[in-house]
Tab-separated table of C-alpha atoms in Angstrom:
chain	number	residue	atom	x	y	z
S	1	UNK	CA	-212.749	-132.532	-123.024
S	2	UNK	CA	-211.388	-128.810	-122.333
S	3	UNK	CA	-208.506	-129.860	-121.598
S	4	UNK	CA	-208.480	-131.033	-125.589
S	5	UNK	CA	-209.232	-127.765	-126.890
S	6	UNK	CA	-206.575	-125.966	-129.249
S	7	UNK	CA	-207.797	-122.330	-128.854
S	8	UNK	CA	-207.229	-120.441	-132.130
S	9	UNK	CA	-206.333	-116.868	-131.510
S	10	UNK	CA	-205.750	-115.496	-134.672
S	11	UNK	CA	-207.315	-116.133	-137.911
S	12	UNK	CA	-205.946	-115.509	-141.582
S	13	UNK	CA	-207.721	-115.128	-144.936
S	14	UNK	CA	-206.544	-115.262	-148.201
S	15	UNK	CA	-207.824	-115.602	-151.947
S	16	UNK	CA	-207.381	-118.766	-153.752
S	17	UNK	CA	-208.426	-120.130	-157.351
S	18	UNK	CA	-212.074	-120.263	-158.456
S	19	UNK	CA	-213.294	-118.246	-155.635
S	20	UNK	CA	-212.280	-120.401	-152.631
S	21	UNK	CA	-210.369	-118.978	-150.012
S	22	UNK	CA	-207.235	-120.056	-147.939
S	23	UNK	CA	-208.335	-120.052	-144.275
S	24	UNK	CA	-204.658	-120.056	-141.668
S	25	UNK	CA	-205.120	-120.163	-138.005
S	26	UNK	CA	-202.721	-120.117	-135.300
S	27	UNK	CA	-203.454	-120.754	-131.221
S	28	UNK	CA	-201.348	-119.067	-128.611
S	29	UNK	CA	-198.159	-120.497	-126.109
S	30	UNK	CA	-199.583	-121.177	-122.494
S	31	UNK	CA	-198.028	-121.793	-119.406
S	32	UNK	CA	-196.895	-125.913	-120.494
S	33	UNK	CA	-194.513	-124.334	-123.041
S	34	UNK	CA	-196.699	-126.064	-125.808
S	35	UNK	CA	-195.742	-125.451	-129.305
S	36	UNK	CA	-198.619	-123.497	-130.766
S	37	UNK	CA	-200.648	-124.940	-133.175
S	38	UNK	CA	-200.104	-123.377	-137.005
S	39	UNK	CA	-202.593	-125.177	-139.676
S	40	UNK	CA	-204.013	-123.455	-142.822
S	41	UNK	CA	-207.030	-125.108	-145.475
S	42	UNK	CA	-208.236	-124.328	-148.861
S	43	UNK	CA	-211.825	-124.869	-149.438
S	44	UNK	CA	-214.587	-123.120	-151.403
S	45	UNK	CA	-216.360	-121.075	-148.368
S	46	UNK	CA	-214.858	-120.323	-144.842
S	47	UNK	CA	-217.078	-122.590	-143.275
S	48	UNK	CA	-215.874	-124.916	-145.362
S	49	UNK	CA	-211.990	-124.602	-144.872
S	50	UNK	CA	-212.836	-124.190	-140.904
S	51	UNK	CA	-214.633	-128.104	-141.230
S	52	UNK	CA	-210.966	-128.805	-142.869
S	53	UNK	CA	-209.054	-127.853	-140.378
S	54	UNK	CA	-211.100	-129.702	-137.426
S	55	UNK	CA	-210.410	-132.910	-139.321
S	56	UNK	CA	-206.454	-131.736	-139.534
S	57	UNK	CA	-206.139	-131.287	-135.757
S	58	UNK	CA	-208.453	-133.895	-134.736
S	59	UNK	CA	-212.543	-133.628	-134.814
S	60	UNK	CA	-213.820	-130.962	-132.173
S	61	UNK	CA	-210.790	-129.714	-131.325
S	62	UNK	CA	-210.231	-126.274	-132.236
S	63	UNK	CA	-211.956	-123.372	-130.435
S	64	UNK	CA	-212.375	-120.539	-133.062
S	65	UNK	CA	-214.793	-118.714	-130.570
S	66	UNK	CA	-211.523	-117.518	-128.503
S	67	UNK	CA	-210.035	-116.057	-132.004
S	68	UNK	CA	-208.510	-112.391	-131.237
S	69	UNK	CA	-207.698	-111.009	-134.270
S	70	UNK	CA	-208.524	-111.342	-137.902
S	71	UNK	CA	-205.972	-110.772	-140.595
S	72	UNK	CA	-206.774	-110.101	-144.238
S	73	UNK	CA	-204.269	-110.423	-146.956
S	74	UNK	CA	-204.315	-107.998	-149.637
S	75	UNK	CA	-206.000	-109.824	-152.464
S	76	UNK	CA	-208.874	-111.032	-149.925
S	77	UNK	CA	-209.007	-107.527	-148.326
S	78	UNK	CA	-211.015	-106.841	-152.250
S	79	UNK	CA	-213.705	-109.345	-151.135
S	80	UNK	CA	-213.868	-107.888	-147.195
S	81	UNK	CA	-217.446	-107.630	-147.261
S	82	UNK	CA	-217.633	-111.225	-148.585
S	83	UNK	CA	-215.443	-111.802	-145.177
S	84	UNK	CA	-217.412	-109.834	-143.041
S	85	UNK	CA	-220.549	-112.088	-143.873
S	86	UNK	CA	-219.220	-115.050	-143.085
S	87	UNK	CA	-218.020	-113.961	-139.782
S	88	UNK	CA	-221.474	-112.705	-138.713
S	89	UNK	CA	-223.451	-115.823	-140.258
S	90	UNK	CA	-220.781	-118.136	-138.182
S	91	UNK	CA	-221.550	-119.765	-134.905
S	92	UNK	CA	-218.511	-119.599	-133.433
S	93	UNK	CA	-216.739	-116.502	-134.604
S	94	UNK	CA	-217.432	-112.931	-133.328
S	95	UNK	CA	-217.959	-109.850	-134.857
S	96	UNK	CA	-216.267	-107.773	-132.134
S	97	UNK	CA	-212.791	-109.573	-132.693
S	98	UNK	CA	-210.085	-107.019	-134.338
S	99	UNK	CA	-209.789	-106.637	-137.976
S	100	UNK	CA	-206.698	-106.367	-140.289
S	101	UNK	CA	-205.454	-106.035	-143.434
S	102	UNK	CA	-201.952	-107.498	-144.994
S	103	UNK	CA	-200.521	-104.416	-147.412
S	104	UNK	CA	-198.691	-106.693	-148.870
S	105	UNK	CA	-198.471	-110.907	-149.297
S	106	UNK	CA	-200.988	-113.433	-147.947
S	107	UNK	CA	-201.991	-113.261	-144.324
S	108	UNK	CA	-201.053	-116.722	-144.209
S	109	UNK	CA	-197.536	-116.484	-144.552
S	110	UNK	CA	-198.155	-114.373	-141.084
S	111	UNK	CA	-199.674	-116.756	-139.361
S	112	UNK	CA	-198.133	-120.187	-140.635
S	113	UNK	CA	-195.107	-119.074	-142.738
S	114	UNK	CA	-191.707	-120.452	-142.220
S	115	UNK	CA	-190.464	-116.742	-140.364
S	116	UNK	CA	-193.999	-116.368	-138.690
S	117	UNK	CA	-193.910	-114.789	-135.114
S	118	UNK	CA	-193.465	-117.424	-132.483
S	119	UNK	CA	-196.584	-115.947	-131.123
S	120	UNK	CA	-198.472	-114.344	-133.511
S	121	UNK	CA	-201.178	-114.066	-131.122
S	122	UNK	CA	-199.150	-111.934	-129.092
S	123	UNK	CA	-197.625	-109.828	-131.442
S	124	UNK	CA	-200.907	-108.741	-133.164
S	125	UNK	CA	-202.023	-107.615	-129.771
S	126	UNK	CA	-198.791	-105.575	-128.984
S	127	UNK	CA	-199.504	-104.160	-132.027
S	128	UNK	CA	-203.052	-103.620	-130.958
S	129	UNK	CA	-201.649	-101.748	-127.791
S	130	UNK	CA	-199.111	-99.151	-129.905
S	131	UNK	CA	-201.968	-98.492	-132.238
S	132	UNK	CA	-204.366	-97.470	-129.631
S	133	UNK	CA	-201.385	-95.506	-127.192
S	134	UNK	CA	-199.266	-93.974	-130.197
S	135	UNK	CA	-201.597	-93.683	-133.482
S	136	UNK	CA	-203.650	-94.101	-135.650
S	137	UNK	CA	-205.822	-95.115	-133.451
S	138	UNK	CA	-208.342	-97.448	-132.843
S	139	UNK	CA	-207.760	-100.773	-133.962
S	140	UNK	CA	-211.631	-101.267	-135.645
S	141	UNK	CA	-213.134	-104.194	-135.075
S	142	UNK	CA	-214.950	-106.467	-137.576
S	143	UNK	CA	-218.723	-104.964	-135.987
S	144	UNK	CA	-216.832	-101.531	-136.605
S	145	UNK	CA	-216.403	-101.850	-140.210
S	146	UNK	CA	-219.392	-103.827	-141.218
S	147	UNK	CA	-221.513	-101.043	-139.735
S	148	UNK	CA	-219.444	-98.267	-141.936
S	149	UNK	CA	-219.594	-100.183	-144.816
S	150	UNK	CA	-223.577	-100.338	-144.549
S	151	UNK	CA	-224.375	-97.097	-143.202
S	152	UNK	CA	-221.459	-94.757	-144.621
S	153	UNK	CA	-220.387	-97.122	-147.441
S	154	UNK	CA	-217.211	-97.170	-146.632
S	155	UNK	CA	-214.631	-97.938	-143.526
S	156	UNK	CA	-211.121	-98.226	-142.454
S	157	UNK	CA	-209.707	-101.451	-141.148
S	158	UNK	CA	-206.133	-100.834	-139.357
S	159	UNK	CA	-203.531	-101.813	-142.112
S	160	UNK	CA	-200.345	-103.757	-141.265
S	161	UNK	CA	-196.666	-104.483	-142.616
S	162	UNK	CA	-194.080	-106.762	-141.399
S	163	UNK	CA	-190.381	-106.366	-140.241
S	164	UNK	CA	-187.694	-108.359	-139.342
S	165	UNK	CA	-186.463	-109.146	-135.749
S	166	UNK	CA	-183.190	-110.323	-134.843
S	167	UNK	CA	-183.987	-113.816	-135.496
S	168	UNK	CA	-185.344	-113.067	-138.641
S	169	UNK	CA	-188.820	-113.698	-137.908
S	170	UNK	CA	-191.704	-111.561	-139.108
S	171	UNK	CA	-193.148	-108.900	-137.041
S	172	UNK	CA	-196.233	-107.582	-137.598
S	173	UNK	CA	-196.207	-103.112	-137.473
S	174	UNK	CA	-199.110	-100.606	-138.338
S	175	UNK	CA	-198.761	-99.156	-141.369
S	176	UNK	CA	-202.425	-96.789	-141.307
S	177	UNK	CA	-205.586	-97.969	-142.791
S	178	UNK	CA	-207.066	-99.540	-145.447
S	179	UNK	CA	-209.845	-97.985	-147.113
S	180	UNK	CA	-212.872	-99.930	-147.887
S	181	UNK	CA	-216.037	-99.918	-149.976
S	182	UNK	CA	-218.555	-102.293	-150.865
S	183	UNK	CA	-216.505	-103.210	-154.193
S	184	UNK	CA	-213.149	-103.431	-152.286
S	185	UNK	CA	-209.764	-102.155	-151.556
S	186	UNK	CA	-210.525	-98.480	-152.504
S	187	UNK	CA	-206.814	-97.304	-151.371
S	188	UNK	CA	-204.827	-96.573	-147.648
S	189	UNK	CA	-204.199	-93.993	-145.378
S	190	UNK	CA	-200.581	-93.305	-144.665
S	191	UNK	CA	-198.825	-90.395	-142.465
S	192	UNK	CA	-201.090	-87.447	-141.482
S	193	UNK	CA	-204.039	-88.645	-143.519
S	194	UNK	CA	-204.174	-92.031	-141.240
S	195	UNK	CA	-203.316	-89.434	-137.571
S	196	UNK	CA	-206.347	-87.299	-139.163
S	197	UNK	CA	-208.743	-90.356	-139.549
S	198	UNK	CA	-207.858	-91.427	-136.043
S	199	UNK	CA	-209.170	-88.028	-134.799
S	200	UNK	CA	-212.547	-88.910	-136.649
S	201	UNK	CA	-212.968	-92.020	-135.147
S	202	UNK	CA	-212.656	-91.193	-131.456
S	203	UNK	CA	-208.764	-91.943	-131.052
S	204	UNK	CA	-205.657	-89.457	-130.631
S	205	UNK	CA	-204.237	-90.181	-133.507
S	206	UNK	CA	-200.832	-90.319	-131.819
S	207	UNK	CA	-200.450	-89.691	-128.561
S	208	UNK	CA	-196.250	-88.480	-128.403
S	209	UNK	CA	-195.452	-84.796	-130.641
S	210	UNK	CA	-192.608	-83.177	-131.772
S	211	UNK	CA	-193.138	-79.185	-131.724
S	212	UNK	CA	-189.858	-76.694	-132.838
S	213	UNK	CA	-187.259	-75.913	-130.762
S	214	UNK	CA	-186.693	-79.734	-129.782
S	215	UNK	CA	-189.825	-79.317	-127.840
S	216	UNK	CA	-192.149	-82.654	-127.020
S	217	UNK	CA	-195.746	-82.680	-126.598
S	218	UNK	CA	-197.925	-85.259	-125.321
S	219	UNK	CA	-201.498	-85.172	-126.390
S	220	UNK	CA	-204.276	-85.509	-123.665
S	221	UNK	CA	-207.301	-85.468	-126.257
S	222	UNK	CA	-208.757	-83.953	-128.830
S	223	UNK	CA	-212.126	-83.480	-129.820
S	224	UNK	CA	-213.819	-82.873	-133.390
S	225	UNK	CA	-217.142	-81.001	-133.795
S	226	UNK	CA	-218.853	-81.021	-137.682
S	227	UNK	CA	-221.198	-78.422	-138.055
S	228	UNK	CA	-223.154	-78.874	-141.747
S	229	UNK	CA	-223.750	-75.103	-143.374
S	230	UNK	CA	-227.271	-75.782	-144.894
S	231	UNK	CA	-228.460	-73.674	-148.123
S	232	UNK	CA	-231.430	-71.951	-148.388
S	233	UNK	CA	-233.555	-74.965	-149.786
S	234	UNK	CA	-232.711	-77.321	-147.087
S	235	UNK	CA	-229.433	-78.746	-149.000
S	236	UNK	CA	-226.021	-78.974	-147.132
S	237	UNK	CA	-223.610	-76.653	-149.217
S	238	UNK	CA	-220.460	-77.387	-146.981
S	239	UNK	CA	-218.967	-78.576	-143.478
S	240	UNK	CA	-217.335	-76.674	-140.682
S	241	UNK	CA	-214.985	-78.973	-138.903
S	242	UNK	CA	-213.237	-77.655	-135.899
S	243	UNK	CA	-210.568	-79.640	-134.200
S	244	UNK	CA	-209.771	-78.904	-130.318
S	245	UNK	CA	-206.406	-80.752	-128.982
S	246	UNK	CA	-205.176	-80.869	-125.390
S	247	UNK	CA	-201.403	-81.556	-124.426
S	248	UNK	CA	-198.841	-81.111	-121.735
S	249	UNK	CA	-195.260	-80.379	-122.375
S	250	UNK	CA	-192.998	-83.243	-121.352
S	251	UNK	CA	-189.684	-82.285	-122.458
S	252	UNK	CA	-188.130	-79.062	-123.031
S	253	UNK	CA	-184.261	-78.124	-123.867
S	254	UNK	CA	-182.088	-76.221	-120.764
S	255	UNK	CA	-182.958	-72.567	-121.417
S	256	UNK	CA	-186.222	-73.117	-123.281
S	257	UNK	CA	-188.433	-69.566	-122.359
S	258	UNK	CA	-191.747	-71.665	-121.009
S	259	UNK	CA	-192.381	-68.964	-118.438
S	260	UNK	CA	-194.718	-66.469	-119.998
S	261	UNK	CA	-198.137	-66.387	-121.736
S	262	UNK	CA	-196.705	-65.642	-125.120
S	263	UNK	CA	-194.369	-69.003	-125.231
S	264	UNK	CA	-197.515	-70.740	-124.282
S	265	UNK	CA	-199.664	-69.057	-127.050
S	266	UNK	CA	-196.861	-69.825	-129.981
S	267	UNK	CA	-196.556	-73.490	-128.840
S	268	UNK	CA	-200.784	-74.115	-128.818
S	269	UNK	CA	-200.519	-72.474	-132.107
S	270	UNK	CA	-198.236	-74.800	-133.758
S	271	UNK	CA	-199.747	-77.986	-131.871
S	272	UNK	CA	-202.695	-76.337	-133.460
S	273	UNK	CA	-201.712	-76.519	-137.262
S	274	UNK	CA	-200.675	-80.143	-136.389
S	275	UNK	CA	-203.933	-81.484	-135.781
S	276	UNK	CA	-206.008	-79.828	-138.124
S	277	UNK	CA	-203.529	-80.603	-141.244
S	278	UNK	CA	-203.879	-83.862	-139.706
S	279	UNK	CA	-207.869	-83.436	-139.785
S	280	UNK	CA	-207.819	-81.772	-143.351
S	281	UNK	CA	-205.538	-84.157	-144.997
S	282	UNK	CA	-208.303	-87.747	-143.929
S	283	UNK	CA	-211.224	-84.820	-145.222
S	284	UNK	CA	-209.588	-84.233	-148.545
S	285	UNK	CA	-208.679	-87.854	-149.105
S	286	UNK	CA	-212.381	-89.087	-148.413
S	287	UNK	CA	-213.476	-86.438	-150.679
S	288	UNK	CA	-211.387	-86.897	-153.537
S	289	UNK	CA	-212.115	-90.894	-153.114
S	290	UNK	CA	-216.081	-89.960	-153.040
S	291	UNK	CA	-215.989	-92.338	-149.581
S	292	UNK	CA	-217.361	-91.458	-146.505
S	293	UNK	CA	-215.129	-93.701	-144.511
S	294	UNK	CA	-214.943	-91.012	-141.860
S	295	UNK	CA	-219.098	-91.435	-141.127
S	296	UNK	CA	-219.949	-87.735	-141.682
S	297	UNK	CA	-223.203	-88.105	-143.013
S	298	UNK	CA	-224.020	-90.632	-140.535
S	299	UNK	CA	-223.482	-88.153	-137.953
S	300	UNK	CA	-225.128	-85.485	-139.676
S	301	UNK	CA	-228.345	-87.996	-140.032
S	302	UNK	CA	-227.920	-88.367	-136.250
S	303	UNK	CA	-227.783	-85.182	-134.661
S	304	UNK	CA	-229.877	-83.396	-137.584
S	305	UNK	CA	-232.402	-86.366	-139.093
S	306	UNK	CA	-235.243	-83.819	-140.294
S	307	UNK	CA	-233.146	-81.796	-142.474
S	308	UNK	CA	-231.156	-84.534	-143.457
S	309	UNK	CA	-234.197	-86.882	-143.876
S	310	UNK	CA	-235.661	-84.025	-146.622
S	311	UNK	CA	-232.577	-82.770	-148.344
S	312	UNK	CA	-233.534	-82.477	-151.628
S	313	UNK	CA	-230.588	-83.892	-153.032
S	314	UNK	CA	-229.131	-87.183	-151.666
S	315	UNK	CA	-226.141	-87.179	-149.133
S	316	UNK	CA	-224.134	-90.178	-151.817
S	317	UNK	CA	-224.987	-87.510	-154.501
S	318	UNK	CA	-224.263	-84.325	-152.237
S	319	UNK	CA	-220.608	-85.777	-150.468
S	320	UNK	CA	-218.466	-84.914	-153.492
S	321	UNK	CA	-218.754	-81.517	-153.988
S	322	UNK	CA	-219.157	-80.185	-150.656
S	323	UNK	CA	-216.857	-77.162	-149.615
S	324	UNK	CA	-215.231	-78.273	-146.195
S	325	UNK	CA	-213.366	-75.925	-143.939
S	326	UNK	CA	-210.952	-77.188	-141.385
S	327	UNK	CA	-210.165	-74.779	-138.289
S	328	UNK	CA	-207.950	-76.331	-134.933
S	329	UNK	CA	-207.119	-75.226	-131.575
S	330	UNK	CA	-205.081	-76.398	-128.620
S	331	UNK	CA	-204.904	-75.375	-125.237
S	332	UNK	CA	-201.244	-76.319	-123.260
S	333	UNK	CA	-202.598	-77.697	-119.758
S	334	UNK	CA	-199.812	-78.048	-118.153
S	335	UNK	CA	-195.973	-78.091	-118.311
S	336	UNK	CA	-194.954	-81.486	-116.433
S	337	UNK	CA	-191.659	-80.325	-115.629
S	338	UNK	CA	-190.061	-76.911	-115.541
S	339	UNK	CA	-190.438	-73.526	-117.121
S	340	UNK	CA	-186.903	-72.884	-116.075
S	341	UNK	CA	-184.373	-75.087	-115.876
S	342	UNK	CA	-181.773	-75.585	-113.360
S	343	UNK	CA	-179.595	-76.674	-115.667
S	344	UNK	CA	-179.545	-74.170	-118.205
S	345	UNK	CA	-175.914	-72.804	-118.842
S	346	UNK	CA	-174.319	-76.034	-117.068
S	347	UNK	CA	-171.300	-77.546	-119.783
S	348	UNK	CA	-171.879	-74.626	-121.972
């Protein structure tokens, strides 16, 4: 009977003893003013706490093929590509449902906890939405980093904290990413190391800038070209990454001097140095962690498979001591408002 069906829209994981694992789920509110339905399991296997919690609810009643959004907790984020199995070997849950990790406590205090969001559904996709408008963006899904992990050996997952509302319940915020490897939590990526990943993996990073002079910025897009410098015997003995970003100028003080070329030239300068210490800072960080997690030799192996097919050294052996430049550029488009005020001098 549809009508029946509790539709679980987000799904927790946690770590529990002797291996097992302590599977939360939580459905959404519709438009009956239902209570959602909050119900967690421990079991040895996934599959096995999932069985648990049809017998909880009643036999054939929850819908884990709707699920939205996956949340790790921290300890279980160390066994994510234990995780990631499961999901693909499942029948009913997807791989292209959004992935997240817990920086700190158990994903199912989140989901089923005393202070959990009345809607946690709906306040991991909000999330979901600032991520992907304001930075770091995107919001990888669990296809996303199963493919890193096995190609690049390594991925980011979009990290998450929690706040307080007013009413005291938890709120789920981005906090960066998580870094991944096959042998688990490798570290995060916080401030301009997390806006630099975005970059890498086809987002903004953030979308809103503050430049001097109580100037704003907002970013129209930015593209990143890596260009491998290849040695004399075929090996790769560095990268050149460049880092183009596009912007308008939203907001301006009274008397700001927007009206000639050189204002224009200073501001795509600094907007400039923005992006690519945003860039170099996720390059260094991937370095120093020897993890690829931003998929530049899978990109070199794509546009360049011949050389990179007979390199004579191998790219895991290779990625460490590479010399990587960073250079950035940013053109101003367009200046949404005015060069000169109309207000300038007024209550001075």
């Amino acid at each position: 009977d549809i009508e029946s069906l509790e539709v679980v829209q987000a799904l927790g994981l946690d770590s529990a003893e002797n291996g097992g694992v302590l599977l939360s789920v939580a459905t959404g509110s519709d438009a009956s003013g239902k209570e959602p339905v909050r119900l967690k399991q421990e079991a040895e296997s996934m599959d096995g706490a999932m069985r648990g919690l049809e017998e909880l609810a009643g036999r054939g009643t929850l819908f884990f093929s709707g699920t939205q959004a996956i949340v790790l907790g921290k300890e279980a984020a160390s066994e994510a590509a234990r995780w990631l199995d499961a999901v693909a070997r499942s029948k009913e849950l997807r791989l292209d449902t959004e992935l997240f990790v817990l920086k700190n406590g158990e994903a199912s205090e989140l989901l089923t906890g005393e202070n959990a969001p009345d809607d946690v559904s709906a306040s991991l996709n909000a999330l979901a939405d600032r991520v992907r408008s304001d930075g770091p963006s995107p919001v990888p899904t669990c296809a996303d980093v199963s493919r890193s992990l096995i190609e690049s050996g390594a991925a980011l997952v979009t990290a998450i904290d929690t706040a307080e509302d007013t009413e005291g319940k938890a709120v789920p915020i981005s906090d960066g990413f998580a870094i991944l490897t096959p042998d688990g939590l490798a570290g995060w990526l916080e401030s301009d190391e997390a806006l630099g990943a975005g970059l890498f993996l086809g987002g903004l990073g953030i979308s809103i800038v503050e430049l001097s002079g109580g100037i704003t910025a907002e970013l129209a897009g930015a593209d990143v070209s890596i260009n491998p410098v290849w040695g004399n015997n075929g090996e790769i003995t560095g990268i050149d990454v460049a880092v183009e970003a596009r912007g308008s100028i939203i907001e301006a003080p009274p008397g700001s001097d927007l009206g000639n070329a050189g204002s224009w030239d200073g501001l795509e300068a600094e907007l400039a140095d923005l992006v690519c210490g945003w860039a170099a800072a996720a390059l260094n960080r991937s370095v120093g962690l020897n993890a690829d997690f931003l998929g530049l030799g899978r990109y070199i192996e794509s546009t360049q498979p011949v050389k990179f097919e007979n390199m004579p050294v191998s790219w895991q052996e290779t990625f460490p001591s590479l010399e990587i430049t960073v250079s950035g550029s940013a053109r101003i488009l367009n200046i949404r408002e005015y060069s000169d005020s109309p207000y300038a001098g007024v209550n001075q």
